mmCIF file of C-alpha atoms (C1' of nucleotides) in Angstrom:
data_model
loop_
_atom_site.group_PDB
_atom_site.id
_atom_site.type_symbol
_atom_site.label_atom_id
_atom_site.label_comp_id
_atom_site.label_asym_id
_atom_site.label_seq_id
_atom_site.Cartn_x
_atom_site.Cartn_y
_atom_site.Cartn_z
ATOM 1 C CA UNK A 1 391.362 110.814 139.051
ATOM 2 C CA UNK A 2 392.924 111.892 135.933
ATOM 3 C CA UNK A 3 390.956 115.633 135.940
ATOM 4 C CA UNK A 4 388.787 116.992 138.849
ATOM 5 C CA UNK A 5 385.341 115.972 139.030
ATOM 6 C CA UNK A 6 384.837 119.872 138.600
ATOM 7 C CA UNK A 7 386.620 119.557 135.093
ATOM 8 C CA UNK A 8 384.772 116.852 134.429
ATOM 9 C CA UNK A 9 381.445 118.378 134.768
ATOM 10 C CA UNK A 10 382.351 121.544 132.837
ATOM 11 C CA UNK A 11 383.426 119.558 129.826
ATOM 12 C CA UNK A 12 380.397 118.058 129.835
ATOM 13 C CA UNK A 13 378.646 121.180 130.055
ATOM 14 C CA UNK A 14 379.909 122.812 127.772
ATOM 15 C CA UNK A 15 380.387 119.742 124.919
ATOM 16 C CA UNK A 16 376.717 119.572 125.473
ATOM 17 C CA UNK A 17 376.336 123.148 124.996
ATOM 18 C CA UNK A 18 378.294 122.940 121.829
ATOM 19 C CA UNK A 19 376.252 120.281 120.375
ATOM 20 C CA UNK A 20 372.792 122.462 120.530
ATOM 21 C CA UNK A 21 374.570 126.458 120.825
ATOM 22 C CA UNK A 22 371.314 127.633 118.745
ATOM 23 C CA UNK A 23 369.438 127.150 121.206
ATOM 24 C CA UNK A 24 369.820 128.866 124.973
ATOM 25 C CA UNK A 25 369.606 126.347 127.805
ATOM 26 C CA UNK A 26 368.836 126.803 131.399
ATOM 27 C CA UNK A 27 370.036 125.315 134.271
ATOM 28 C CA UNK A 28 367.095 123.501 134.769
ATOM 29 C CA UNK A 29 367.558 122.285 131.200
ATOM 30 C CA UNK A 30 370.799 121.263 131.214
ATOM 31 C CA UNK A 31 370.674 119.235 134.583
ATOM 32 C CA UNK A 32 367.819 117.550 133.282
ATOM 33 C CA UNK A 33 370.127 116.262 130.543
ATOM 34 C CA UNK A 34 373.061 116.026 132.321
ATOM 35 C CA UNK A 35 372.468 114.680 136.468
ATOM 36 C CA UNK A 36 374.687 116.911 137.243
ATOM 37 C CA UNK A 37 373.693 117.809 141.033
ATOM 38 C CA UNK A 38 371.675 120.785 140.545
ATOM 39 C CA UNK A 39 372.765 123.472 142.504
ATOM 40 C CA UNK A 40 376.246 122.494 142.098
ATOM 41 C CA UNK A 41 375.945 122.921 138.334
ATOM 42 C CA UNK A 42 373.973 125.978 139.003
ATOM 43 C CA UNK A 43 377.347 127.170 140.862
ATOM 44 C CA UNK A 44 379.611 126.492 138.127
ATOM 45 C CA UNK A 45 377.525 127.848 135.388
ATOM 46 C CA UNK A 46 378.176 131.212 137.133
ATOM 47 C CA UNK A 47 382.202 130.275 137.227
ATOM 48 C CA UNK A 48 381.800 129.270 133.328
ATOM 49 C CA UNK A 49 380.308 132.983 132.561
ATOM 50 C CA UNK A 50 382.546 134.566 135.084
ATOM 51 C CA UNK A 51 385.498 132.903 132.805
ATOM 52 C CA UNK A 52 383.842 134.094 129.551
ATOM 53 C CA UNK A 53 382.931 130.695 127.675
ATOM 54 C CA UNK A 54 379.024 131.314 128.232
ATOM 55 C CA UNK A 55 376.959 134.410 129.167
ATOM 56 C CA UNK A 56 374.456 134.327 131.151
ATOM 57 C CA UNK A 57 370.488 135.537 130.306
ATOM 58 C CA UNK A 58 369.127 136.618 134.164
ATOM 59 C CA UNK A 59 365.230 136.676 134.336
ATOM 60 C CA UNK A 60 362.235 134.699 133.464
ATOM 61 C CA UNK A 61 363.241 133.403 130.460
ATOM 62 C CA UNK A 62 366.766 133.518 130.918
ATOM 63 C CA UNK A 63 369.685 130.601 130.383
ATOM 64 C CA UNK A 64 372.798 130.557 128.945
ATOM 65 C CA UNK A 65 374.379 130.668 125.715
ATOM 66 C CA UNK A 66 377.792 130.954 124.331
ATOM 67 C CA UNK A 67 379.785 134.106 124.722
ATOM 68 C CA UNK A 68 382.314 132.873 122.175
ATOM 69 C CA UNK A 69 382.502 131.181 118.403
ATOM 70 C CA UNK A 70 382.817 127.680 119.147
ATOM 71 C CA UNK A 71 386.101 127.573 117.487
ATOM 72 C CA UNK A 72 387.789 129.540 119.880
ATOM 73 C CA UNK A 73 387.762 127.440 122.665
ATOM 74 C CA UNK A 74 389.788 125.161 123.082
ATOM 75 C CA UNK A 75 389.707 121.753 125.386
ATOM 76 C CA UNK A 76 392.874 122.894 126.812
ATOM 77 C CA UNK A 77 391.675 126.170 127.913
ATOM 78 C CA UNK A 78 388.247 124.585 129.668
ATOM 79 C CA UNK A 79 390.487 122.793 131.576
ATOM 80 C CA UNK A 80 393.284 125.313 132.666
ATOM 81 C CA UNK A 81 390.345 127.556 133.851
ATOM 82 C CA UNK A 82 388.712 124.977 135.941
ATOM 83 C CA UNK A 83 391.632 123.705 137.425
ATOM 84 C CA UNK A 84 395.027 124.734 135.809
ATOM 85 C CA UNK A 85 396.975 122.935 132.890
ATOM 86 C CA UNK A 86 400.268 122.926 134.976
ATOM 87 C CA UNK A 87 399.842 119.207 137.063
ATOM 88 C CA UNK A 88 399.595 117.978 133.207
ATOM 89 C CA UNK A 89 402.262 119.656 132.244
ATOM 90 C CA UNK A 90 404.976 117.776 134.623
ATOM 91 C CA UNK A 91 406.307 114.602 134.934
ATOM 92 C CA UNK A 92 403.669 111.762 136.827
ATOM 93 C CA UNK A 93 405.442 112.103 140.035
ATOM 94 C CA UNK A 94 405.751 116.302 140.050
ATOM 95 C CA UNK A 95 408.675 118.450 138.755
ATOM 96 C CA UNK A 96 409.984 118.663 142.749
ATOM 97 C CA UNK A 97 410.724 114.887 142.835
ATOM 98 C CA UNK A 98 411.633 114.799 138.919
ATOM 99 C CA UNK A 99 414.284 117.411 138.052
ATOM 100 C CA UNK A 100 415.607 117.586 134.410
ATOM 101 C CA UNK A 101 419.046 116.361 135.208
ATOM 102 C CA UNK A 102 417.953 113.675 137.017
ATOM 103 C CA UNK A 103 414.249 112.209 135.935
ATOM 104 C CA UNK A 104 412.235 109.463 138.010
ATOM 105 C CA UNK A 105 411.698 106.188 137.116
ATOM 106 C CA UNK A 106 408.409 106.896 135.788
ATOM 107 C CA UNK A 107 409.463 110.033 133.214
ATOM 108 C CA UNK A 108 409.627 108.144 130.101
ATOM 109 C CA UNK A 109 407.065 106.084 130.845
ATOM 110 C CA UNK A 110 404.639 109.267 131.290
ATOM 111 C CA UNK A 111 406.350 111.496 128.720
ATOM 112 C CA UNK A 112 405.077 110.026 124.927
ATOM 113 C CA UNK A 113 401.359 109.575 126.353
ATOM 114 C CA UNK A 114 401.438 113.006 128.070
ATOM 115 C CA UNK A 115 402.434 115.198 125.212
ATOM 116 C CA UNK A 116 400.015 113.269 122.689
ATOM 117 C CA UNK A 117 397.178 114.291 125.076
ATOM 118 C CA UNK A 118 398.517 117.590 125.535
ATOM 119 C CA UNK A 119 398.669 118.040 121.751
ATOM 120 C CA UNK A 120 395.847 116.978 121.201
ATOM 121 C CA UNK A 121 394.129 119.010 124.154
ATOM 122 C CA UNK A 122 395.701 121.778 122.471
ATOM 123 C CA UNK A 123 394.550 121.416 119.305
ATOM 124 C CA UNK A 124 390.995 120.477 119.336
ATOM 125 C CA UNK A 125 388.002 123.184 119.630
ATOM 126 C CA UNK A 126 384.476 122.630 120.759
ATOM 127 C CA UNK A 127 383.716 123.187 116.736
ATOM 128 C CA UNK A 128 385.482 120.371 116.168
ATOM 129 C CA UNK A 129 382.758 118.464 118.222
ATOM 130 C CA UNK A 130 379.751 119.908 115.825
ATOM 131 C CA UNK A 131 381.910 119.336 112.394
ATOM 132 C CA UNK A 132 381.924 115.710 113.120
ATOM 133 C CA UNK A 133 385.231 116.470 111.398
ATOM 134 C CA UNK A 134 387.329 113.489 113.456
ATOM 135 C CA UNK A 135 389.395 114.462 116.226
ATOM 136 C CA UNK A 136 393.145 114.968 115.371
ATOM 137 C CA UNK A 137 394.754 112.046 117.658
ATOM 138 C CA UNK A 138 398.489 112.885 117.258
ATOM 139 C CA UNK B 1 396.326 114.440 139.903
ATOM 140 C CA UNK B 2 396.985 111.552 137.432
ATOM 141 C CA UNK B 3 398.008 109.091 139.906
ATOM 142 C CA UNK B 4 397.756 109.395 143.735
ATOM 143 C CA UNK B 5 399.630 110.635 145.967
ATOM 144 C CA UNK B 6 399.907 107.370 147.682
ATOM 145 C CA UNK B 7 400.648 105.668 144.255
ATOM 146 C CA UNK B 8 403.556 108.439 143.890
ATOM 147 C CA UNK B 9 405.187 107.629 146.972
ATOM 148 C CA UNK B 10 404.587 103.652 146.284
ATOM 149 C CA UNK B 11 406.458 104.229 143.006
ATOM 150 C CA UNK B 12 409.229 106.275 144.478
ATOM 151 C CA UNK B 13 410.001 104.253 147.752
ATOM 152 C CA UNK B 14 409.707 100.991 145.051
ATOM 153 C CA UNK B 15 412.033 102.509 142.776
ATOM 154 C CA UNK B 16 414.249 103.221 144.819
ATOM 155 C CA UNK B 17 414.818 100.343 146.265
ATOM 156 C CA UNK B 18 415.467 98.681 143.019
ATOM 157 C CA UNK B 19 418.293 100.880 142.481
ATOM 158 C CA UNK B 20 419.676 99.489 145.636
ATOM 159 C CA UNK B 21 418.209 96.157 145.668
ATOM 160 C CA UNK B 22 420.899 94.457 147.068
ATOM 161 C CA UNK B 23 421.222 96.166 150.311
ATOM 162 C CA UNK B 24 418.118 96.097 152.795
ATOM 163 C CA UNK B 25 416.846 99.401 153.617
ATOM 164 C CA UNK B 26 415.401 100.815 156.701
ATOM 165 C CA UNK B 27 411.959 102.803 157.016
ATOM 166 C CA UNK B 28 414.734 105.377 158.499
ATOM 167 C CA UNK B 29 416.975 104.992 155.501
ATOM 168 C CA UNK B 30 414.384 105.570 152.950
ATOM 169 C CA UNK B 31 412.833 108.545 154.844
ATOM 170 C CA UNK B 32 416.167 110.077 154.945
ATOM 171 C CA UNK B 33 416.680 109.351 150.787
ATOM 172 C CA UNK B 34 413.144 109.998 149.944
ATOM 173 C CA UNK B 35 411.668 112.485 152.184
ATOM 174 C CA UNK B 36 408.341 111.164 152.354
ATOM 175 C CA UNK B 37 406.467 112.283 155.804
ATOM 176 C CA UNK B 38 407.653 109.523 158.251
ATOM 177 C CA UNK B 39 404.722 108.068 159.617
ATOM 178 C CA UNK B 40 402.762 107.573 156.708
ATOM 179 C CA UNK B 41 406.371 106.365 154.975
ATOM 180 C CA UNK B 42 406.058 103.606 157.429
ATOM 181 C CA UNK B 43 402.304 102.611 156.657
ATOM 182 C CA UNK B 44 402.975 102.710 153.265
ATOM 183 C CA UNK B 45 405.911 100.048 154.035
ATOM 184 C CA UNK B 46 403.760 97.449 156.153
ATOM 185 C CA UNK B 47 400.875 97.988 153.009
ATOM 186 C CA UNK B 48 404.099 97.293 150.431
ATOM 187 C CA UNK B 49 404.659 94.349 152.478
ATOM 188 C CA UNK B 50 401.206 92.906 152.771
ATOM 189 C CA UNK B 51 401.089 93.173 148.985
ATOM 190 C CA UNK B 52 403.636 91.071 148.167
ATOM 191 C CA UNK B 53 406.027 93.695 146.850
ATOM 192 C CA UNK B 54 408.763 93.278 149.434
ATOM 193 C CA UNK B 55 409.240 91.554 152.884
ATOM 194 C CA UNK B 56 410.067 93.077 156.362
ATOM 195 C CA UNK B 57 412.247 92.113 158.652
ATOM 196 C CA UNK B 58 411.019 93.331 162.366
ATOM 197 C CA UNK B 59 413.521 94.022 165.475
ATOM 198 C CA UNK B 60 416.613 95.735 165.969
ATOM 199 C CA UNK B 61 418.163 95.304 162.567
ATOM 200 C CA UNK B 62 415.261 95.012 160.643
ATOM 201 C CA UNK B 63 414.438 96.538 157.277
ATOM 202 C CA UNK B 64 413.011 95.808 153.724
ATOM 203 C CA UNK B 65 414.257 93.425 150.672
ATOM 204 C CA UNK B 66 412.649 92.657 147.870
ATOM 205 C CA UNK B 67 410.104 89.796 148.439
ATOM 206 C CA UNK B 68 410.118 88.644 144.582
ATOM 207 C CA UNK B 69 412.826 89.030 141.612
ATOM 208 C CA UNK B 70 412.450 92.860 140.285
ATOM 209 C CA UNK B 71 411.655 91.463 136.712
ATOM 210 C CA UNK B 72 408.257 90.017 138.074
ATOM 211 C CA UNK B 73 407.420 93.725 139.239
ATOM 212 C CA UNK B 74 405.360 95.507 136.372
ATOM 213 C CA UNK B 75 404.605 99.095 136.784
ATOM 214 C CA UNK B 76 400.880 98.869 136.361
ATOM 215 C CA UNK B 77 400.818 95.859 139.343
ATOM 216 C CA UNK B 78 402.629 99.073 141.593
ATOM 217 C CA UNK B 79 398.903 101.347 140.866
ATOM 218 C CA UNK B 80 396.781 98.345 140.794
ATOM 219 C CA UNK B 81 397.890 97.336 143.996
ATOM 220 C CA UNK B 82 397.279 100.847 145.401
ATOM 221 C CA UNK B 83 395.048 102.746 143.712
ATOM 222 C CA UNK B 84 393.937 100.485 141.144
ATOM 223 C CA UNK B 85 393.919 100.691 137.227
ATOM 224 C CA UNK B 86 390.500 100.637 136.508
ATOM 225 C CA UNK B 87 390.562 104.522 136.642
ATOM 226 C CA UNK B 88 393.028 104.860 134.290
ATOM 227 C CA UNK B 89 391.645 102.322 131.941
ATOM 228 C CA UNK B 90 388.451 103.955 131.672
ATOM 229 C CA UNK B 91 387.640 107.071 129.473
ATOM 230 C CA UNK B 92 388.346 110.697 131.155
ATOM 231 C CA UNK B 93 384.639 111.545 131.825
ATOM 232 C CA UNK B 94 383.983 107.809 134.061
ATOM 233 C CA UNK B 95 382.691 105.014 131.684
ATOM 234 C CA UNK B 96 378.818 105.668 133.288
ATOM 235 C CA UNK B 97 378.882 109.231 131.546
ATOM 236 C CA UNK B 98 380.758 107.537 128.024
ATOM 237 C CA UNK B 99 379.187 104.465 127.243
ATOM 238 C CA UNK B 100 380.239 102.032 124.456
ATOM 239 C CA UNK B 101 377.617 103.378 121.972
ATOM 240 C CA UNK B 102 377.611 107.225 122.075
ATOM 241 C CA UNK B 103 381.129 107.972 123.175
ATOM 242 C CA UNK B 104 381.953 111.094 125.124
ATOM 243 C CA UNK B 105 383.368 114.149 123.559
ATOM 244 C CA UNK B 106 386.873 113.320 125.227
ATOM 245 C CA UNK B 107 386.451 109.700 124.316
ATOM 246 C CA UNK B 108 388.715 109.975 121.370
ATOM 247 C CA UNK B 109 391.182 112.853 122.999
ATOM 248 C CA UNK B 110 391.771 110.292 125.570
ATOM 249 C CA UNK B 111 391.944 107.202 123.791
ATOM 250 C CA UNK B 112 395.795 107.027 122.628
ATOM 251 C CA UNK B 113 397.463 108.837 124.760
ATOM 252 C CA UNK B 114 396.021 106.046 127.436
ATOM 253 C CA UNK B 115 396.728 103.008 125.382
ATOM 254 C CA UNK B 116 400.271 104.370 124.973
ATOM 255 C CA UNK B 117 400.694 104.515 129.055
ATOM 256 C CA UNK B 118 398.718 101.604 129.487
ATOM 257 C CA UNK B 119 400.930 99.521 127.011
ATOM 258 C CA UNK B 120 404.085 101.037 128.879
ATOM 259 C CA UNK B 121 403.032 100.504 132.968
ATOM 260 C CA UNK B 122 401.974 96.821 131.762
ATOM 261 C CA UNK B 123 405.468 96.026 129.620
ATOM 262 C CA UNK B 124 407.816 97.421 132.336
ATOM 263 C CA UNK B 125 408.975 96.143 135.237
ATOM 264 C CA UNK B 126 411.469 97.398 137.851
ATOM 265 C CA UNK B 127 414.313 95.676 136.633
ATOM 266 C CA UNK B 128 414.326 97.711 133.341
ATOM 267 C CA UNK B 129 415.322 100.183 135.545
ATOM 268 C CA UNK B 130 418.216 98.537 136.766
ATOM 269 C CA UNK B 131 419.279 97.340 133.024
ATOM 270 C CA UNK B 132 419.350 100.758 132.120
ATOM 271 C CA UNK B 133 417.506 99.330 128.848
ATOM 272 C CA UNK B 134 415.665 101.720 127.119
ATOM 273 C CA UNK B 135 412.373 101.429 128.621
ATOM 274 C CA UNK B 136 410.042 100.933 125.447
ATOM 275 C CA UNK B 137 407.579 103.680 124.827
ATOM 276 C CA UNK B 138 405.316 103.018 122.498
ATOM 277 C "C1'" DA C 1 417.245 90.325 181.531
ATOM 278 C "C1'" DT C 2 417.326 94.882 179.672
ATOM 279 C "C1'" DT C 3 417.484 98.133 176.381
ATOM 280 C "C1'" DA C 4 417.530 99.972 171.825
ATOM 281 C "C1'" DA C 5 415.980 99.881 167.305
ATOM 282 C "C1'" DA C 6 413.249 98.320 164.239
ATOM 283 C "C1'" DT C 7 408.215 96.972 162.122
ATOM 284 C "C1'" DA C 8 402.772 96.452 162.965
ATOM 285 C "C1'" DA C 9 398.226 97.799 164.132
ATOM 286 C "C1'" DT C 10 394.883 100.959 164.819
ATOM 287 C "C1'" DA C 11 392.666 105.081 165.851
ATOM 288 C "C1'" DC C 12 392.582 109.852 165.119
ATOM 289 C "C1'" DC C 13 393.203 114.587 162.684
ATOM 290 C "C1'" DT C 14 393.161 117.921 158.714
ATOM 291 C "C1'" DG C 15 392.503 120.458 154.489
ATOM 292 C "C1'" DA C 16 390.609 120.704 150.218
ATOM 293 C "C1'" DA C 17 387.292 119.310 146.828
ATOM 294 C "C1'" DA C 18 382.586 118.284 146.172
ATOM 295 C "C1'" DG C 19 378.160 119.252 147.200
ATOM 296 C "C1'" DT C 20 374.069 121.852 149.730
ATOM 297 C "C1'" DA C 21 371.332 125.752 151.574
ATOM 298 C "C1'" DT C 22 369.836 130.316 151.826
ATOM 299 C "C1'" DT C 23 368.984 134.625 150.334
ATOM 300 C "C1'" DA C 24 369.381 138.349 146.834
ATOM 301 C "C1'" DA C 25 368.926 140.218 142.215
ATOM 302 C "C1'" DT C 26 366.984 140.334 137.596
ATOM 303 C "C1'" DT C 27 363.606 139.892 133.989
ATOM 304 C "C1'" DT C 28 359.236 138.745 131.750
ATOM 305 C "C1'" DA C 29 354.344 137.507 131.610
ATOM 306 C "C1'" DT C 30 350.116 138.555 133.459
ATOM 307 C "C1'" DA D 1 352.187 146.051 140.531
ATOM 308 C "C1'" DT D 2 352.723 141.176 141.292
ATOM 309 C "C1'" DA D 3 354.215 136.769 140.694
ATOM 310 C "C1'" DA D 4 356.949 133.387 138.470
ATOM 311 C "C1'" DA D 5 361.151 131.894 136.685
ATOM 312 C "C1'" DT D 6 365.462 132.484 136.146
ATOM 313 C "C1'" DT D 7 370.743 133.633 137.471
ATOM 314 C "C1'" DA D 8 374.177 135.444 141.412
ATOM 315 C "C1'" DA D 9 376.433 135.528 145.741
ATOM 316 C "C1'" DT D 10 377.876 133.577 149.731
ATOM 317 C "C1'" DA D 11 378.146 130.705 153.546
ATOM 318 C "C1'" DC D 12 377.740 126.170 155.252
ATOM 319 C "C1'" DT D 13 378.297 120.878 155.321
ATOM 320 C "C1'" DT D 14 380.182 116.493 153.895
ATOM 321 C "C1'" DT D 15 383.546 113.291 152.386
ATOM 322 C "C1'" DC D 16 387.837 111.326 151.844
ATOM 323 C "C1'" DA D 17 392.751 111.146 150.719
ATOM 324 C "C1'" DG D 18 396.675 112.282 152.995
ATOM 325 C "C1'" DG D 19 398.951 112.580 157.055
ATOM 326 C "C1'" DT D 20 399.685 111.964 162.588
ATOM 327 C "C1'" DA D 21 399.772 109.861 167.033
ATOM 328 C "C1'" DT D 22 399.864 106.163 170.111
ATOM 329 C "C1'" DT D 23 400.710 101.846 171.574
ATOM 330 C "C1'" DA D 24 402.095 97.007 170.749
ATOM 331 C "C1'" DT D 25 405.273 93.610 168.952
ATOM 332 C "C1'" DT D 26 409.657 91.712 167.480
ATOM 333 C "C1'" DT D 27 414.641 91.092 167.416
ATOM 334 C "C1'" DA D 28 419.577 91.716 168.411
ATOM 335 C "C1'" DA D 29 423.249 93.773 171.064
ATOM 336 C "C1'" DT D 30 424.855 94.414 175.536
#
DNA sequence: ATTAAATAATACCTGAAAGTATTAATTTAT
DNA sequence: ATAAATTAATACTTTCAGGTATTATTTAAT
């Protein structure tokens, strides 16, 4: 729950990534590391160059490395390519059943935890990860 | 995403009712308020029963009530009872890929903003609803 | 007693996300 | 040139949450 298995292994991907971008890592390389089943990570490598974060090396000694600085990319923007930022973006129970003039019972409940993550999704790069500089929480 | 479908509807036909917890509603009555598809409305009533949340009333003028006083009802009993919590009380990336002593790199994006809903679904119950009271969010 | 209107139980269906398989294309080492 | 090691494309399979369908049971009005 919470983000799509599919988000989920990107992220990891990719914080991985960002945690050793000198060096070029394969597919083989990074499912070692990460158990990631192999030829699904093998898929979504391809959809993480197609997007632009990585680029890919074809060939006998090819892999991946980043396409983009580090500081560029932000958590929010792995995610909304994955899978879209808009079902974090409204209330818990959807904008249909939660209009502005008349919220549900859970809006307020959702609304404080929501934007802090958004903010913060927002606001933190894959740099920040390397910098050990500490994660802006709200 | 965030919370299930099933947990939506659970919230919403719960809700609801304890905005009109002094009159016994119908499966009929709430599909007619609430729109949820019918048939699975009605499953979702006999599981609300089973839990504990409310009581049924079979035969020709049956319906729901309340089985316990609204201010026993906490939010985060509503998902438990459903889908669970543990989910949501976990970190983003499942607790087997961000263990206690190397965190993962959303371990600290996620951290407040769940405490914050966490803290919320566990201090409210239905009847702040009814109160109107401010429902507290942090 | 019969019928109508309600809930209960249980089995089945469906669509989308997650994961797998196969084959093609590319590059480098030999 | 050939083979080995990689990525790319595409189609297929599996799983499961969400939703349907069917039939049984219960109760009250007539």
């Amino acid at each position: 729950m919470f983000i799509s298995k599919t988000s989920e292994h990107a992220l990891r991907i990719l914080t991985y990534m960002a945690l050793n971008y000198e060096t070029q890592l394969s597919a083989r390389n990074l499912f070692e590391e990460l158990q990631i089943p192999k030829r699904y990570l093998m898929r979504l490598l391809t959809d993480l160059s197609k997007s632009g974060f990585i680029k890919a090396t074809r060939g006998r000694s090819g892999g991946y490395v980043f396409a983009r600085s580090l500081d560029t990319i932000y958590f929010s923007e792995i995610i909304d390519s994955v899978e879209g930022l808009l079902p974090f973006e409204g209330c818990v129970l959807g904008s249909s059943v939660c209009p502005v003039d008349k919220p549900c019972a859970m809006h307020q409940i959702w609304e404080k935890p929501k934007q802090t993550f958004l903010e913060t999704l927002k606001t933190t790069t894959l740099a920040d990860l390397r910098s050990g500089k500490n994660i802006r929480l709200q």
